[in-house]
Short mmCIF file of C-alpha atoms and ligand atoms in Angstrom, two decimals:
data_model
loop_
_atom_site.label_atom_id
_atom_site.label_comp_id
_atom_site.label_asym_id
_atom_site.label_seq_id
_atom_site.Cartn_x
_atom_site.Cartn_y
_atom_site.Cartn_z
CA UNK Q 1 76.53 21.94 58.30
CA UNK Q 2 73.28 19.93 58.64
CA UNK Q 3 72.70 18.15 61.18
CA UNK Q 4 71.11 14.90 62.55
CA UNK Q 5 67.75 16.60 63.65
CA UNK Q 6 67.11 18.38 60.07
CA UNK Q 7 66.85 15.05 58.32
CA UNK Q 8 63.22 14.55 59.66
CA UNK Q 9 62.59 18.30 59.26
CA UNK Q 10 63.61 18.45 55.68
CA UNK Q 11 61.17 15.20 55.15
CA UNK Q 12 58.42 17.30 56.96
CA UNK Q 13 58.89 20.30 54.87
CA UNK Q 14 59.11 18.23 51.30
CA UNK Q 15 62.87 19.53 51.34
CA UNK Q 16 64.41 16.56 49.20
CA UNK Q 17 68.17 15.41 50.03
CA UNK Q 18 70.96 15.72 48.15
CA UNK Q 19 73.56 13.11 49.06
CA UNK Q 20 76.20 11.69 47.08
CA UNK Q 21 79.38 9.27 47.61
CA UNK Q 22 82.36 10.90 47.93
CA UNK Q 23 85.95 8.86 48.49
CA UNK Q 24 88.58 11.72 49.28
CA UNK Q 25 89.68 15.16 49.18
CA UNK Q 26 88.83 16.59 45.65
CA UNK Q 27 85.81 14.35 45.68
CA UNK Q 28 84.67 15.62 48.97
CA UNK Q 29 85.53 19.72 48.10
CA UNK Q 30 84.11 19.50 45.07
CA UNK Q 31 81.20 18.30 46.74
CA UNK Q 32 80.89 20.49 49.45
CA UNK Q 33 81.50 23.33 46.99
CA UNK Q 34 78.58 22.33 44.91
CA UNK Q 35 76.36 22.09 48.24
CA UNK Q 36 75.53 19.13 48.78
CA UNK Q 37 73.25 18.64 51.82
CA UNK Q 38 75.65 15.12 52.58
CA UNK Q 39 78.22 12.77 51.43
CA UNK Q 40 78.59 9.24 51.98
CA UNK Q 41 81.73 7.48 52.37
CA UNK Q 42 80.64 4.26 50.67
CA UNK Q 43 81.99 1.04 50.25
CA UNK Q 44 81.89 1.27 46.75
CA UNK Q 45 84.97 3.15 47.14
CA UNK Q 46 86.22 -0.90 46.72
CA UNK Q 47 84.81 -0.88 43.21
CA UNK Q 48 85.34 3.18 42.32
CA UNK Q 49 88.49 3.83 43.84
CA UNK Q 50 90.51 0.68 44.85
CA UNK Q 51 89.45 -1.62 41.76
CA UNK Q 52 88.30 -4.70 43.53
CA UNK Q 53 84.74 -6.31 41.89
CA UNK Q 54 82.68 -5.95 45.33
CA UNK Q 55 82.41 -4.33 48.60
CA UNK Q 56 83.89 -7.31 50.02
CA UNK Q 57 87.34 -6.85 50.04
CA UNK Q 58 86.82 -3.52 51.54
CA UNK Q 59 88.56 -3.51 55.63
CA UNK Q 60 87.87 -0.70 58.50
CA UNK Q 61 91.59 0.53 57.97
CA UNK Q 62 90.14 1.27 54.01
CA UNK Q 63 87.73 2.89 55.66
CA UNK Q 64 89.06 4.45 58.04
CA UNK Q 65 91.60 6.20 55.72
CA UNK Q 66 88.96 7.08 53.25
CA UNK Q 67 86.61 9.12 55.94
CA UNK Q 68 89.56 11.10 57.68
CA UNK Q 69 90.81 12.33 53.93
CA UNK Q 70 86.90 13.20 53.11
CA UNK Q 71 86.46 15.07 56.55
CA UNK Q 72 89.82 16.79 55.54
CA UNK Q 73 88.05 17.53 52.01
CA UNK Q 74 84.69 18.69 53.29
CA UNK Q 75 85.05 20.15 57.15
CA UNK Q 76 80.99 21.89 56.90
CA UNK Q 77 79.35 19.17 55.28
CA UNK Q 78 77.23 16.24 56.95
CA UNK Q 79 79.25 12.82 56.43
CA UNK Q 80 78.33 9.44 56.65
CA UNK Q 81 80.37 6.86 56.73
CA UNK Q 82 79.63 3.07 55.46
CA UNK Q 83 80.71 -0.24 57.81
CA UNK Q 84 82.53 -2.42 55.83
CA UNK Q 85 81.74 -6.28 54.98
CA UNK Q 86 82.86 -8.60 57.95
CA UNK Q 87 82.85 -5.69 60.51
CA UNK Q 88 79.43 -5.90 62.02
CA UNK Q 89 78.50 -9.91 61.30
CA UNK Q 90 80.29 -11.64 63.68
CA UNK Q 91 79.67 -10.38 67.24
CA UNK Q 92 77.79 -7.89 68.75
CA UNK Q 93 80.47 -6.48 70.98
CA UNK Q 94 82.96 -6.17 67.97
CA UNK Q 95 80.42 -4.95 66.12
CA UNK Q 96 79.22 -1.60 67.85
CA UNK Q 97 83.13 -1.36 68.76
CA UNK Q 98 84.18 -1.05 65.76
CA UNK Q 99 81.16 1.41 65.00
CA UNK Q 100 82.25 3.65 68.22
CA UNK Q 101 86.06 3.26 66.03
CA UNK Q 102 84.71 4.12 62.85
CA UNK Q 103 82.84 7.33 64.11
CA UNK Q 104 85.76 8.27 66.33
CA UNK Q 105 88.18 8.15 64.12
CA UNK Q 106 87.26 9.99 61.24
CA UNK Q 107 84.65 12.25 62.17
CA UNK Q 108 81.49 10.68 61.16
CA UNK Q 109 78.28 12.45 61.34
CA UNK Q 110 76.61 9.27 60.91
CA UNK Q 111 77.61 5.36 60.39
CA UNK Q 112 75.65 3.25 57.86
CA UNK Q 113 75.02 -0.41 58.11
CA UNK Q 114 73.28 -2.81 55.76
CA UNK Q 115 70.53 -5.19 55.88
CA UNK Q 116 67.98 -6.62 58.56
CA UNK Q 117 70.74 -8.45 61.01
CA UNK Q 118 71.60 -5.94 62.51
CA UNK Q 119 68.71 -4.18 64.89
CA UNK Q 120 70.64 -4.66 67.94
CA UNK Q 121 73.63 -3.03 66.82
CA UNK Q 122 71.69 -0.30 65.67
CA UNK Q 123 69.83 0.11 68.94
CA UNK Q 124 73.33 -0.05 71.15
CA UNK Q 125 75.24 2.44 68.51
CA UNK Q 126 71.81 5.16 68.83
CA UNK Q 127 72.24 4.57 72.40
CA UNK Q 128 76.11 5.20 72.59
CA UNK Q 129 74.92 8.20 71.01
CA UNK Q 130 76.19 7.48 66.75
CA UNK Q 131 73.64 8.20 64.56
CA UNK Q 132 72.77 5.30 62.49
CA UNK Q 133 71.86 5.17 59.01
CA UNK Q 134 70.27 2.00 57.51
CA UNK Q 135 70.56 0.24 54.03
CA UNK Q 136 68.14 -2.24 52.52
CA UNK Q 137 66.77 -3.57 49.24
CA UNK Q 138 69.77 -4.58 47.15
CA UNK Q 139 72.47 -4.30 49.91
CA UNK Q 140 75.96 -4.77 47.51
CA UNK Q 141 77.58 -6.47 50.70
CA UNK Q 142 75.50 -9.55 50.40
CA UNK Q 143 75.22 -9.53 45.90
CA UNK Q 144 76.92 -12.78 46.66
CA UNK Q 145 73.51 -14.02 47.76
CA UNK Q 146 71.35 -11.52 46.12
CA UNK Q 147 72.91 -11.12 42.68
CA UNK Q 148 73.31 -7.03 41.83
CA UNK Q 149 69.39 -6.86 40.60
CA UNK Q 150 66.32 -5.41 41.56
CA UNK Q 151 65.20 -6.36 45.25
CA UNK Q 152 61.61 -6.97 46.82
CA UNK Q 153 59.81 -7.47 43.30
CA UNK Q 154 57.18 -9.86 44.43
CA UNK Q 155 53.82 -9.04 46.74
CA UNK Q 156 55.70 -11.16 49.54
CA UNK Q 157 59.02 -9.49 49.31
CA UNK Q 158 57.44 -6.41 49.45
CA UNK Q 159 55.14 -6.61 52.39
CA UNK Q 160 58.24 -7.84 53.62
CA UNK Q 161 60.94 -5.35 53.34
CA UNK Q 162 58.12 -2.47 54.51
CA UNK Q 163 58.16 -4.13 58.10
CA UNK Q 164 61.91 -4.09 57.78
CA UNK Q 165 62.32 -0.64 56.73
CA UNK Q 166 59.62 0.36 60.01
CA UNK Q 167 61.91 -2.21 62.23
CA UNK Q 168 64.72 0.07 61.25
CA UNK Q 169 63.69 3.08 62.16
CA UNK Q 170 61.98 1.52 65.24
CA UNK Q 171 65.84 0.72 66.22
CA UNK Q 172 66.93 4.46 65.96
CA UNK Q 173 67.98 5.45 62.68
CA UNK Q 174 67.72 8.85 61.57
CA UNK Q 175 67.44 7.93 57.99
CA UNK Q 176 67.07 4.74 55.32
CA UNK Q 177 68.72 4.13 51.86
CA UNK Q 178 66.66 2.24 49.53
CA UNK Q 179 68.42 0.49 46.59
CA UNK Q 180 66.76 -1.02 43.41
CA UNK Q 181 63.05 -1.32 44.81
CA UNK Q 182 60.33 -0.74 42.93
CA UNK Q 183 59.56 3.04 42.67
CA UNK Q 184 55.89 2.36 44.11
CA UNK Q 185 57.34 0.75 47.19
CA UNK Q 186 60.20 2.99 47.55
CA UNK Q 187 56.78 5.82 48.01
CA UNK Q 188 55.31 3.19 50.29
CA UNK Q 189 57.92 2.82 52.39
CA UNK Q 190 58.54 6.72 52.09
CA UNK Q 191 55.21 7.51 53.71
CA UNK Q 192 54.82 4.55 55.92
CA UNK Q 193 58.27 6.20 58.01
CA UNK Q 194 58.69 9.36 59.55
CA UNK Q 195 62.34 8.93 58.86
CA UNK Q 196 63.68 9.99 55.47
CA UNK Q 197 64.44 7.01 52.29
CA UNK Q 198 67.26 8.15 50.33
CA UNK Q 199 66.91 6.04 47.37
CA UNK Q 200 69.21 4.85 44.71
CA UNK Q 201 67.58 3.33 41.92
CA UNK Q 202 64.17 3.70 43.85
CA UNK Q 203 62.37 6.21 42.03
CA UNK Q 204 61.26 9.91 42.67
CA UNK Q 205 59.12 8.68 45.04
CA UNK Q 206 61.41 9.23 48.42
CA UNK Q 207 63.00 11.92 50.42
CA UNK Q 208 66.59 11.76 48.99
CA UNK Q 209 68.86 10.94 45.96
CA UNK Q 210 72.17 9.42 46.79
CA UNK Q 211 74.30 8.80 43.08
CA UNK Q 212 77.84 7.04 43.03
CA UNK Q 213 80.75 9.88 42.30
CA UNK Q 214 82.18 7.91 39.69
CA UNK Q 215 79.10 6.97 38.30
CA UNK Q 216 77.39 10.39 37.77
CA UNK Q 217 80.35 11.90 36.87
CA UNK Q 218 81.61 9.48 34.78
CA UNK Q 219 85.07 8.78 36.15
CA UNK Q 220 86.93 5.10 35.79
CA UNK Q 221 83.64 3.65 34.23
CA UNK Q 222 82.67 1.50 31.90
CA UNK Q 223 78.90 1.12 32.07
CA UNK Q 224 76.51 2.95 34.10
CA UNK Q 225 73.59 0.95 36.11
CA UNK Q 226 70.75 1.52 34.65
CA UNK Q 227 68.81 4.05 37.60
CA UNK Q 228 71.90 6.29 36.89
CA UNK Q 229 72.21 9.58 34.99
CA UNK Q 230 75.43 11.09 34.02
CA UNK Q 231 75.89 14.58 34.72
CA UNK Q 232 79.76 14.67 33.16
CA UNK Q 233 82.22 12.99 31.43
CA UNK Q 234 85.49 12.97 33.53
CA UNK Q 235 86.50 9.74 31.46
CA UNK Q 236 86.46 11.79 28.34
CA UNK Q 237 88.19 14.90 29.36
CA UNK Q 238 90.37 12.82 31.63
CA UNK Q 239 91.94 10.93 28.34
CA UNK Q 240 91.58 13.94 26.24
CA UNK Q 241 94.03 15.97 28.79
CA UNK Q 242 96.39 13.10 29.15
CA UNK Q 243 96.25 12.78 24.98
CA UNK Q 244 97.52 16.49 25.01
CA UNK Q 245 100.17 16.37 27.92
CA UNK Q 246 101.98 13.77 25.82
CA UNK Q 247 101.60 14.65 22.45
CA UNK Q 248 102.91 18.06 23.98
CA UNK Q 249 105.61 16.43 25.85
CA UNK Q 250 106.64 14.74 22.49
CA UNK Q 251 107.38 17.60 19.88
CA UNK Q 252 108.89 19.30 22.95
CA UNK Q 253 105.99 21.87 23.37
CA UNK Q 254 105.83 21.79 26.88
CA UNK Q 255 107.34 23.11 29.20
CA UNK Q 256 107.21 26.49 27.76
CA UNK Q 257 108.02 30.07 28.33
CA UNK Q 258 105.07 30.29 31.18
CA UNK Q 259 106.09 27.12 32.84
CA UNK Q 260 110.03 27.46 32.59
CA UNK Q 261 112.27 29.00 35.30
CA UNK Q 262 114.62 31.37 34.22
CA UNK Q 263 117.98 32.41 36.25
CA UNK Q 264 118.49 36.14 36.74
CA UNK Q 265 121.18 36.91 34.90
CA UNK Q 266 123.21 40.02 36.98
CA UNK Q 267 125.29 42.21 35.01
CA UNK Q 268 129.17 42.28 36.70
O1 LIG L 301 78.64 2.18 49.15
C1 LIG L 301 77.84 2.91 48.55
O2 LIG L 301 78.20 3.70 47.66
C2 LIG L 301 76.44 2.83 48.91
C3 LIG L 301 75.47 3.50 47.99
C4 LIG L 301 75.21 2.57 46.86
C5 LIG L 301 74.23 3.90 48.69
O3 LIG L 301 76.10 2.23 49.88
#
């Protein structure tokens, strides 16, 4: 398993990062299996997973439950898990308590927080000894402000998030995840830090790729974003098997021979 410390050796050796979301235990073996360097537990599992339209619904029991099946999934791999909306806004104690909870619990590698507010918490979490990931450009816990669309696309708003990004990793964060940015300040920001950027529809220009499960895979989707690239179709063989099941089940072709059990039959 990776750990903290080889984040900023990978971005020193131009090792790029391979993380992707992952929600429970297939998602996380399958992962592991395929070797990813690390997964996130995202709170797109809200959207992915539990059907809700944002990350705002999304609680620290959701959370919570979500990790300790994706540690279960993926014991050797490097895990971070997201905070969820509302559970780092309102007060600083609750806030690194419940990140001291969320790592506890479910056997975190790393926590994840979004957005600029939160420097302090960052700085009491590093020194509590959780390592802190941060989150900025289009952070989906605040689209209700934002709008889901490209962030930081003006000379201001780009000078800007580069002293935010630095005032991150100034607070102790081992590494950054850049959303819909420019791809020429996404490599800005990249080489400004001596932390990694893990970008998501940020260009090749960083230290990392992180991809939604169900996006790149195709699984429950409808539309892709477009900074994504599908690398299956689960929602095509997914229907396709579930076509075949039933038309099976209907002339009465399964179960068959293989999948019947059979009584000895002793002779008296
Ligand atoms: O919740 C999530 O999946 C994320 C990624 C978009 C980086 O935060």
């Amino acid at each position: 398993m990776k750990a903290t410390s080889d984040w900023k050796r990978m971005k020193m050796e131009g090792e790029r990062i391979t993380m992707v979301t992952a929600y429970d235990y297939p998602s996380a073996k399958q992962s592991e299996a395929a070797g990813l360097d690390t997964l996130l537990v995202g709170d797109s599992l809200g959207m992915t997973v539990l059907g809700y339209d944002s990350t705002v619904q999304v609680t620290m029991d959701d959370m919570i439950h979500h990790a300790k099946a994706v540690r279960r999934g993926a014991p050797d791999t490097y895990i971070v898990v997201d905070m969820p909306f509302g559970s780092y806004h309102a007060n600083e104690d609750d806030a690194v308590g419940n990140v001291l909870e969320l790592y506890q619990q479910t056997g975190a590698n790393a926590i994840k927080l979004e957005g600029i507010g939160c420097l302090d918490i960052i700085r009491r979490s590093v020194a509590a000894g959780v390592p802190i990931v941060g989150h900025l450009g289009l952070t989906p816990q605040s689209v209700g402000v934002t709008g889901f669309r490209m962030q930081a696309g003006t000379h201001d708003a780009a000078m800007q998030l580069i002293e935010d990004a630095k005032a991150v990793e100034a607070a102790g964060a081992c590494m950054v995840v850049l959303e819909a940015i420019p791809s020429d300040l996404a490599g800005k920001i990249t080489s400004t830090l001596s932390i990694p950027t893990i970008g998501i529809g940020a260009g090749v220009d960083v230290d990392g790729q992180v991809l939604v499960y169900h996006d790149m895979l195709q699984y429950g989707t409808d539309r892709l974003p477009k900074f994504v690239k599908p690398y299956a179709d689960f929602n095509t063989a997914g229907v396709e098997g579930l076509k075949a099941y039933a038309e099976a089940v209907k002339a009465a072709r399964f179960p068959d021979e293989d999948t019947t059990y059979k009584r000895k039959v002793f002779e008296e």
